[in-house]
Coordinates of C-alpha atoms (C1' of nucleotides) in Angstrom, one line a residue:
Chain V
X1 CA -25.0 -27.4 43.7
X2 CA -24.4 -23.9 42.6
X3 CA -24.7 -23.1 38.9
X4 CA -21.2 -22.0 37.9
X5 CA -22.0 -20.5 34.6
X6 CA -23.5 -22.1 31.5
X7 CA -25.2 -24.8 33.5
X8 CA -28.5 -23.0 33.6
X9 CA -30.5 -24.3 30.8
X10 CA -32.1 -22.0 28.3
X11 CA -35.8 -22.2 27.8
X12 CA -36.4 -23.8 24.4
X13 CA -35.2 -26.8 22.5
X14 CA -31.6 -27.6 23.3
X15 CA -28.9 -27.2 20.6
X16 CA -28.1 -30.5 19.0
X17 CA -24.5 -29.8 18.2
X18 CA -21.3 -28.9 20.1
X19 CA -20.6 -25.2 19.5
X20 CA -17.0 -25.4 20.4
X21 CA -16.4 -28.4 18.2
X22 CA -18.2 -26.6 15.3
X23 CA -15.9 -23.6 15.8
X24 CA -12.8 -25.8 15.7
X25 CA -13.9 -27.5 12.5
X26 CA -14.9 -24.1 10.9
X27 CA -11.4 -22.7 11.9
X28 CA -9.8 -25.7 10.1
X29 CA -11.8 -25.1 7.0
X30 CA -11.3 -21.4 6.8
X31 CA -7.6 -21.8 7.5
X32 CA -7.2 -24.4 4.7
X33 CA -9.3 -22.8 2.0
X34 CA -9.9 -19.2 3.1
X35 CA -13.1 -17.3 3.7
X36 CA -14.2 -17.3 0.1
X37 CA -13.1 -20.9 -0.4
X38 CA -15.6 -22.2 2.2
X39 CA -19.3 -21.9 1.4
X40 CA -22.1 -22.1 3.8
X41 CA -23.1 -25.4 2.1
X42 CA -19.6 -26.7 2.9
X43 CA -19.9 -25.6 6.5
X44 CA -23.4 -27.0 6.8
X45 CA -22.3 -30.4 5.6
X46 CA -18.9 -30.6 7.4
X47 CA -20.1 -29.3 10.7
X48 CA -23.3 -31.3 10.4
X49 CA -25.4 -28.3 11.0
X50 CA -28.3 -27.4 8.7
X51 CA -28.6 -23.8 7.5
X52 CA -31.3 -22.6 9.8
X53 CA -29.4 -23.9 12.9
X54 CA -26.2 -22.4 11.4
X55 CA -27.8 -19.0 11.1
X56 CA -29.5 -19.2 14.5
X57 CA -26.1 -19.9 16.1
X58 CA -23.8 -17.6 14.1
X59 CA -26.0 -15.0 12.4
X60 CA -24.1 -15.2 9.2
X61 CA -21.0 -16.7 7.5
X62 CA -19.3 -13.4 8.5
X63 CA -20.4 -13.9 12.1
X64 CA -19.0 -17.3 12.2
X65 CA -15.7 -16.1 10.7
X66 CA -15.5 -13.4 13.3
X67 CA -15.8 -15.9 16.1
X68 CA -13.3 -18.2 14.5
X69 CA -10.8 -15.3 14.2
X70 CA -11.3 -14.4 17.8
X71 CA -10.5 -18.0 18.9
X72 CA -7.6 -18.2 16.5
X73 CA -6.0 -14.9 17.6
X74 CA -6.2 -16.0 21.2
X75 CA -4.6 -19.4 20.6
X76 CA -2.2 -19.1 17.6
X77 CA 1.0 -17.2 18.2
X78 CA 1.7 -16.5 21.9
X79 CA 2.9 -12.9 21.3
X80 CA 2.6 -11.9 24.9
X81 CA 4.6 -14.9 26.1
X82 CA 7.4 -14.3 23.6
X83 CA 7.5 -10.5 23.9
X84 CA 8.2 -10.5 27.6
X85 CA 9.1 -7.0 28.9
X86 CA 12.7 -6.8 29.8
X87 CA 13.8 -9.4 27.3
X88 CA 16.4 -8.3 24.7
X89 CA 14.5 -6.9 21.8
X90 CA 16.6 -8.5 19.0
X91 CA 16.6 -11.9 20.7
X92 CA 12.8 -11.8 21.5
X93 CA 11.9 -10.7 18.0
X94 CA 14.1 -13.4 16.5
X95 CA 12.4 -15.9 18.7
X96 CA 9.0 -14.6 17.5
X97 CA 10.0 -15.1 13.9
X98 CA 11.3 -18.6 14.4
X99 CA 8.3 -19.6 16.4
X100 CA 6.0 -18.2 13.8
X101 CA 7.8 -20.1 11.1
X102 CA 7.4 -23.3 13.0
X103 CA 3.7 -22.7 13.6
X104 CA 3.0 -21.6 10.0
X105 CA 4.5 -24.8 8.6
X106 CA 3.3 -27.2 11.4
X107 CA -0.1 -28.3 10.0
X108 CA -0.1 -29.1 6.3
X109 CA -3.8 -28.3 6.0
X110 CA -3.5 -25.0 7.9
X111 CA -0.4 -23.3 6.6
X112 CA 0.5 -19.7 7.3
X113 CA -1.4 -17.3 9.5
X114 CA -5.2 -17.2 9.2
X115 CA -5.2 -13.4 10.0
X116 CA -2.3 -12.4 7.7
X117 CA -3.6 -14.5 4.8
X118 CA -7.0 -12.9 5.1
X119 CA -6.0 -10.0 3.0
X120 CA -6.9 -8.3 -0.3
X121 CA -7.4 -9.3 -3.0
X122 CA -10.6 -11.0 -2.2
X123 CA -13.9 -11.3 -3.8
X124 CA -15.5 -10.2 -0.6
X125 CA -14.2 -7.3 1.6
X126 CA -16.0 -8.8 4.7
X127 CA -13.1 -11.2 5.7
X128 CA -10.5 -8.5 5.3
X129 CA -12.2 -6.0 7.5
X130 CA -12.9 -8.7 10.0
X131 CA -9.2 -9.6 10.2
X132 CA -7.9 -6.0 10.3
X133 CA -8.2 -5.4 14.0
X134 CA -6.1 -8.4 14.8
X135 CA -3.4 -7.3 12.3
X136 CA -3.3 -3.8 13.9
X137 CA -3.3 -5.3 17.4
X138 CA -0.3 -7.5 16.6
X139 CA 1.5 -4.5 15.1
X140 CA 0.8 -2.5 18.2
X141 CA 2.0 -5.3 20.6
X142 CA 5.3 -5.6 18.7
X143 CA 5.7 -1.8 18.6
X144 CA 5.0 -1.3 22.2
X145 CA 7.4 -4.1 23.2
X146 CA 10.2 -2.4 21.3
X147 CA 9.2 1.1 22.5
X148 CA 10.0 0.0 26.1
X149 CA 13.7 -0.1 25.3
X150 CA 14.1 1.6 21.9
X151 CA 11.2 4.1 21.6
X152 CA 12.6 5.8 18.4
X153 CA 13.0 2.4 16.7
X154 CA 9.7 0.9 17.7
X155 CA 7.7 1.8 14.6
X156 CA 10.3 0.8 11.9
X157 CA 11.1 -2.3 13.9
X158 CA 7.4 -3.3 14.1
X159 CA 7.1 -2.6 10.4
X160 CA 10.0 -4.8 9.6
X161 CA 8.6 -7.6 11.7
X162 CA 5.2 -7.2 10.0
X163 CA 6.9 -7.6 6.6
X164 CA 8.8 -10.7 7.8
X165 CA 5.8 -12.4 9.3
X166 CA 3.7 -11.7 6.2
X167 CA 6.5 -13.1 4.1
X168 CA 6.9 -16.2 6.2
X169 CA 3.1 -16.8 6.2
X170 CA 3.0 -16.4 2.4
X171 CA 5.8 -18.9 1.8
X172 CA 4.3 -21.3 4.3
X173 CA 1.2 -21.2 2.1
X174 CA 3.4 -22.1 -0.8
X175 CA 4.2 -25.3 0.8
X176 CA 7.7 -24.8 2.3
X177 CA 8.6 -27.3 4.9
X178 CA 9.4 -26.3 8.5
X179 CA 13.2 -26.5 8.1
X180 CA 13.2 -24.2 5.1
X181 CA 10.9 -21.7 6.6
X182 CA 12.7 -21.7 10.0
X183 CA 16.1 -21.2 8.1
X184 CA 14.6 -18.2 6.3
X185 CA 13.2 -16.9 9.5
X186 CA 16.6 -17.0 11.1
X187 CA 18.3 -15.4 8.1
X188 CA 15.7 -12.6 8.1
X189 CA 16.3 -12.1 11.9
X190 CA 19.8 -10.9 11.0
X191 CA 18.2 -7.6 9.9
X192 CA 16.9 -6.9 13.4
X193 CA 20.0 -5.5 15.2
X194 CA 20.4 -2.8 12.5
X195 CA 16.8 -1.6 12.7
X196 CA 17.0 -1.6 16.5
X197 CA 20.2 0.3 16.7
X198 CA 20.0 4.0 17.6
Chain W
X1 CA 4.6 -3.6 -49.1
X2 CA 5.5 -6.8 -47.3
X3 CA 3.3 -8.0 -44.6
X4 CA 5.4 -7.9 -41.5
X5 CA 3.2 -10.0 -39.3
X6 CA -0.3 -9.3 -38.1
X7 CA -1.1 -7.2 -41.1
X8 CA -2.6 -10.1 -43.0
X9 CA -6.3 -10.0 -42.3
X10 CA -8.2 -13.0 -41.1
X11 CA -11.1 -14.3 -43.0
X12 CA -14.2 -13.6 -41.0
X13 CA -15.8 -10.6 -39.3
X14 CA -13.1 -8.5 -37.8
X15 CA -12.8 -8.1 -34.0
X16 CA -14.5 -5.0 -32.8
X17 CA -12.3 -4.3 -29.8
X18 CA -8.6 -3.7 -29.2
X19 CA -7.1 -6.9 -27.7
X20 CA -4.1 -5.2 -26.1
X21 CA -6.3 -2.6 -24.5
X22 CA -8.6 -5.3 -23.2
X23 CA -5.6 -7.1 -21.6
X24 CA -4.4 -3.9 -20.0
X25 CA -7.8 -3.2 -18.5
X26 CA -8.1 -6.9 -17.4
X27 CA -4.7 -6.7 -15.7
X28 CA -5.8 -3.6 -13.8
X29 CA -9.0 -5.3 -12.6
X30 CA -7.3 -8.5 -11.6
X31 CA -4.5 -6.6 -9.8
X32 CA -7.0 -4.5 -7.9
X33 CA -9.5 -7.1 -6.9
X34 CA -7.8 -10.5 -7.5
X35 CA -8.9 -13.4 -9.7
X36 CA -12.0 -14.3 -7.7
X37 CA -12.9 -10.7 -7.1
X38 CA -13.4 -10.1 -10.8
X39 CA -16.4 -11.8 -12.5
X40 CA -16.8 -12.5 -16.1
X41 CA -19.8 -10.1 -15.9
X42 CA -17.4 -7.4 -14.6
X43 CA -14.9 -8.0 -17.3
X44 CA -17.6 -8.1 -20.0
X45 CA -18.9 -4.7 -18.8
X46 CA -15.6 -2.9 -18.1
X47 CA -13.9 -4.2 -21.2
X48 CA -17.0 -3.6 -23.3
X49 CA -16.9 -7.1 -24.6
X50 CA -20.0 -9.3 -24.6
X51 CA -19.5 -12.8 -23.2
X52 CA -19.5 -14.6 -26.6
X53 CA -16.7 -12.4 -27.9
X54 CA -14.9 -12.7 -24.6
X55 CA -14.9 -16.5 -24.8
X56 CA -14.0 -16.5 -28.5
X57 CA -11.0 -14.3 -27.7
X58 CA -9.8 -15.8 -24.4
X59 CA -11.3 -19.3 -24.1
X60 CA -12.2 -18.8 -20.5
X61 CA -11.7 -16.5 -17.5
X62 CA -8.7 -18.6 -16.6
X63 CA -7.3 -18.2 -20.2
X64 CA -7.6 -14.4 -19.9
X65 CA -5.9 -14.5 -16.5
X66 CA -3.0 -16.6 -18.0
X67 CA -2.5 -14.0 -20.7
X68 CA -2.6 -11.2 -18.2
X69 CA 0.0 -12.9 -16.0
X70 CA 2.3 -13.4 -19.0
X71 CA 2.1 -9.7 -19.8
X72 CA 2.5 -8.7 -16.2
X73 CA 5.6 -11.0 -15.6
X74 CA 7.3 -9.5 -18.6
X75 CA 6.6 -5.9 -17.6
X76 CA 6.5 -5.6 -13.9
X77 CA 9.8 -6.1 -12.0
X78 CA 12.9 -6.0 -14.3
X79 CA 14.7 -8.8 -12.6
X80 CA 17.1 -9.4 -15.4
X81 CA 18.1 -5.7 -15.5
X82 CA 18.7 -5.5 -11.7
X83 CA 20.4 -8.9 -11.3
X84 CA 23.2 -8.2 -13.8
X85 CA 25.9 -10.8 -13.7
X86 CA 29.0 -9.5 -12.0
X87 CA 27.1 -7.1 -9.8
X88 CA 27.7 -7.4 -6.1
X89 CA 25.1 -9.8 -4.8
X90 CA 24.2 -8.0 -1.6
X91 CA 24.0 -4.7 -3.4
X92 CA 22.0 -6.1 -6.3
X93 CA 19.5 -7.9 -4.1
X94 CA 19.1 -4.8 -1.9
X95 CA 18.4 -2.8 -5.1
X96 CA 15.8 -5.5 -6.1
X97 CA 14.0 -5.2 -2.7
X98 CA 13.9 -1.5 -2.8
X99 CA 12.8 -1.4 -6.4
X100 CA 10.1 -3.9 -5.7
X101 CA 8.9 -1.8 -2.7
X102 CA 8.6 1.2 -4.9
X103 CA 6.7 -0.7 -7.6
X104 CA 4.4 -2.4 -5.1
X105 CA 3.3 0.9 -3.6
X106 CA 3.4 3.0 -6.8
X107 CA -0.2 2.5 -8.0
X108 CA -2.9 2.7 -5.3
X109 CA -5.3 0.6 -7.3
X110 CA -2.7 -2.1 -8.1
X111 CA -0.7 -2.6 -4.9
X112 CA 1.6 -5.5 -4.3
X113 CA 2.7 -8.1 -6.9
X114 CA 0.0 -9.7 -9.0
X115 CA 1.9 -13.0 -9.0
X116 CA 2.8 -13.2 -5.3
X117 CA -0.7 -12.1 -4.2
X118 CA -2.2 -15.0 -6.2
X119 CA -1.2 -17.5 -3.4
X120 CA -3.5 -16.4 -0.7
X121 CA -6.3 -18.9 0.0
X122 CA -8.9 -18.6 -2.7
X123 CA -12.2 -20.2 -3.6
X124 CA -10.6 -21.3 -6.9
X125 CA -7.3 -23.1 -7.3
X126 CA -7.0 -22.1 -10.9
X127 CA -5.3 -18.7 -10.3
X128 CA -2.8 -20.2 -7.9
X129 CA -1.6 -22.8 -10.3
X130 CA -1.6 -20.3 -13.1
X131 CA 0.8 -18.0 -11.2
X132 CA 3.0 -20.8 -9.9
X133 CA 5.4 -21.0 -12.9
X134 CA 6.2 -17.3 -12.5
X135 CA 6.9 -17.7 -8.8
X136 CA 9.3 -20.6 -9.5
X137 CA 10.9 -18.7 -12.4
X138 CA 11.6 -15.7 -10.2
X139 CA 13.1 -17.9 -7.5
X140 CA 15.3 -19.6 -10.1
X141 CA 16.5 -16.3 -11.5
X142 CA 17.5 -15.0 -8.1
X143 CA 19.1 -18.3 -7.1
X144 CA 21.1 -18.5 -10.3
X145 CA 22.3 -15.0 -9.9
X146 CA 23.6 -15.7 -6.5
X147 CA 25.0 -19.0 -7.5
X148 CA 27.4 -17.3 -10.0
X149 CA 29.4 -15.9 -7.0
X150 CA 28.2 -17.8 -3.9
X151 CA 27.0 -21.2 -5.1
X152 CA 26.6 -22.7 -1.6
X153 CA 24.5 -19.7 -0.5
X154 CA 22.3 -19.4 -3.6
X155 CA 19.3 -21.4 -2.3
X156 CA 19.0 -19.9 1.2
X157 CA 19.6 -16.4 -0.2
X158 CA 16.9 -16.9 -2.8
X159 CA 14.6 -18.3 -0.1
X160 CA 15.2 -15.2 2.0
X161 CA 14.5 -12.8 -0.9
X162 CA 11.3 -14.8 -1.6
X163 CA 10.2 -14.2 1.9
X164 CA 11.0 -10.5 1.8
X165 CA 9.3 -9.9 -1.5
X166 CA 6.2 -11.7 -0.4
X167 CA 6.2 -9.7 2.8
X168 CA 6.6 -6.4 1.0
X169 CA 3.9 -7.3 -1.4
X170 CA 1.5 -8.2 1.4
X171 CA 2.1 -5.0 3.3
X172 CA 1.8 -3.0 0.1
X173 CA -1.7 -4.6 -0.2
X174 CA -2.4 -3.4 3.3
X175 CA -2.0 0.1 2.1
X176 CA 1.5 1.1 3.2
X177 CA 2.8 4.2 1.4
X178 CA 6.0 4.0 -0.6
X179 CA 8.2 5.6 2.0
X180 CA 7.2 3.2 4.7
X181 CA 7.5 0.2 2.4
X182 CA 10.9 1.3 1.0
X183 CA 12.2 1.9 4.6
X184 CA 11.2 -1.7 5.5
X185 CA 12.8 -3.0 2.3
X186 CA 16.0 -1.3 3.3
X187 CA 15.9 -2.6 6.8
X188 CA 15.2 -6.1 5.6
X189 CA 18.1 -5.9 3.2
X190 CA 20.4 -5.7 6.2
X191 CA 19.9 -9.5 6.5
X192 CA 21.5 -10.1 3.1
X193 CA 25.2 -10.0 3.9
X194 CA 24.9 -12.7 6.5
X195 CA 23.0 -15.1 4.3
X196 CA 25.5 -14.5 1.5
X197 CA 28.6 -15.1 3.7
X198 CA 30.4 -18.3 3.4
Chain X
dG1 C1' -22.3 -11.5 -56.6
dG2 C1' -22.0 -15.8 -53.9
dT3 C1' -19.9 -18.5 -50.4
dA4 C1' -17.1 -19.5 -46.4
dT5 C1' -15.6 -17.9 -42.1
dT6 C1' -15.5 -15.4 -37.9
dT7 C1' -17.4 -12.0 -34.6
dT8 C1' -21.3 -9.9 -33.0
dG9 C1' -25.4 -9.0 -29.7
dT10 C1' -29.5 -11.1 -27.4
dA11 C1' -30.9 -14.0 -24.2
dG12 C1' -30.4 -17.4 -22.0
dT13 C1' -28.1 -22.3 -19.5
dG14 C1' -27.5 -25.2 -15.0
dA15 C1' -24.9 -24.6 -10.8
dT16 C1' -23.8 -22.5 -6.7
dC17 C1' -23.8 -18.4 -3.7
dG18 C1' -25.5 -16.6 1.1
dA19 C1' -29.6 -16.7 3.5
dT20 C1' -34.9 -18.0 4.8
dA21 C1' -40.0 -19.5 5.3
dC22 C1' -42.2 -22.8 7.5
dA23 C1' -43.9 -26.2 10.4
dG24 C1' -42.9 -29.9 13.5
dA25 C1' -40.1 -31.3 17.6
dA26 C1' -38.0 -30.7 22.2
dA27 C1' -37.2 -28.5 26.1
dA28 C1' -38.5 -25.1 30.4
dA29 C1' -42.2 -22.5 32.6
dA30 C1' -47.0 -21.9 34.1
Chain Z
dT1 C1' -51.4 -30.5 30.7
dT2 C1' -51.0 -26.3 28.5
dT3 C1' -48.2 -22.6 27.0
dT4 C1' -44.0 -20.5 25.6
dT5 C1' -39.7 -20.6 23.6
dT6 C1' -36.0 -22.3 20.9
dC7 C1' -34.0 -25.4 17.7
dT8 C1' -34.8 -28.8 14.2
dG9 C1' -35.1 -30.6 9.1
dT10 C1' -37.1 -29.8 4.4
dA11 C1' -37.3 -27.2 0.7
dT12 C1' -36.5 -23.5 -1.1
dC13 C1' -35.4 -18.0 -2.2
dG14 C1' -33.5 -14.4 -5.6
dA15 C1' -28.8 -13.2 -7.0
dT16 C1' -24.8 -14.3 -9.1
dC17 C1' -21.4 -17.5 -11.0
dA18 C1' -18.8 -19.1 -15.4
dC19 C1' -20.3 -20.2 -19.7
dT20 C1' -23.2 -20.9 -24.4
dA21 C1' -27.0 -21.5 -28.2
dC22 C1' -28.4 -19.1 -31.8
dA23 C1' -28.9 -16.2 -35.7
dA24 C1' -27.7 -11.8 -37.8
dA25 C1' -23.7 -9.0 -39.3
dA26 C1' -19.2 -8.2 -41.4
dT27 C1' -15.3 -9.5 -43.6
dA28 C1' -12.1 -12.4 -47.2
dC29 C1' -12.0 -15.6 -50.9
dC30 C1' -13.8 -17.5 -55.4

DNA sequence: GGTATTTTGTAGTGATCGATACAGAAAAAA
DNA sequence: TTTTTTCTGTATCGATCACTACAAAATACC
């Protein structure tokens, strides 16, 4: 039996908790209450991990948040699937907005986008700087998708979509239900053809 | 000389600081760093008011924030001036968006809307509930303005404007300059005619 | 002047923050 | 079995949080 990957056991005492399960719970907590709204004591209790084990596994609260963000960004909004090259820009971006609206309102305890909601003002600048790369990556993805067909309109179009996604996320946080949010997403998508026109 | 109002002196030791000036400084601090980002110790130092005087004047940090919000809502975005009855809805709302964009990006240390930015996940729920009345009031004002001419489209139009204002505020927080934000506001306003059409 | 009332500055309160010291327990390696 | 390594739980750390007890100071009223 060949060791595929993580099967080889490390040397010391084995970890007593499931790391992936811990990350999932941590993501739910951060999404529900934000970085500052979740204390290490909260995490320790809800994940069932005592502080020393917590710090051994994640280095710090910021370290855990970084790993949570990484997971979230890879699983939340399937940007690459929606923004398929060759697809009509206006239609694809409208689809993106509507899909985002659905996701943002889907889970009552995790409304909005974890990345977009991690923004100033915050008591701590750690979460904001941790989330920044994902915001710029999302912007770049949208811009490059538009640039393939409308290079001169790529930046303003990406800016507009940034505004709309941020707005949808904020109102999802406010408690809007999926229908209301999706309706607003569709209404806002009507601005897309104009910004994409030469 | 007739006492107009506040001229009649109270009985005890007079207050040693200017209350209005204190509120102005507190507003700047809350706008720059958010409710959770400003501690009572910060306020005490920057306003030059020791904690006992602070609590005698404002009751609590939340009490000060409530008074700051009241001032801000009355002075920030002149909704009533922009949403004049009789004005063309699409044009008035476009004006509102552009004006908001200008204001949100005007002061680098106070980007975005103080009310709208007080919805992002926070350690404390006090600021969010304190700002809620102002958010609903703004929504109602926009809805009623539209209802005067397009009653059936008032709610979805107000929802769309809510999304756009939240989005503009969020991106202003991100550091966008006025030109970029105004351009996005204008682009987003292109969605207004459709949502206002019967 | 004397008294009542309010604000003032000094110096704290207990609670909670993120993060750790320490020693025992559980595994692999020797 | 002994050694080495890593994780475990207990019991904190100093810093900071929002907030106050207390007595002196400063005013208006009598």
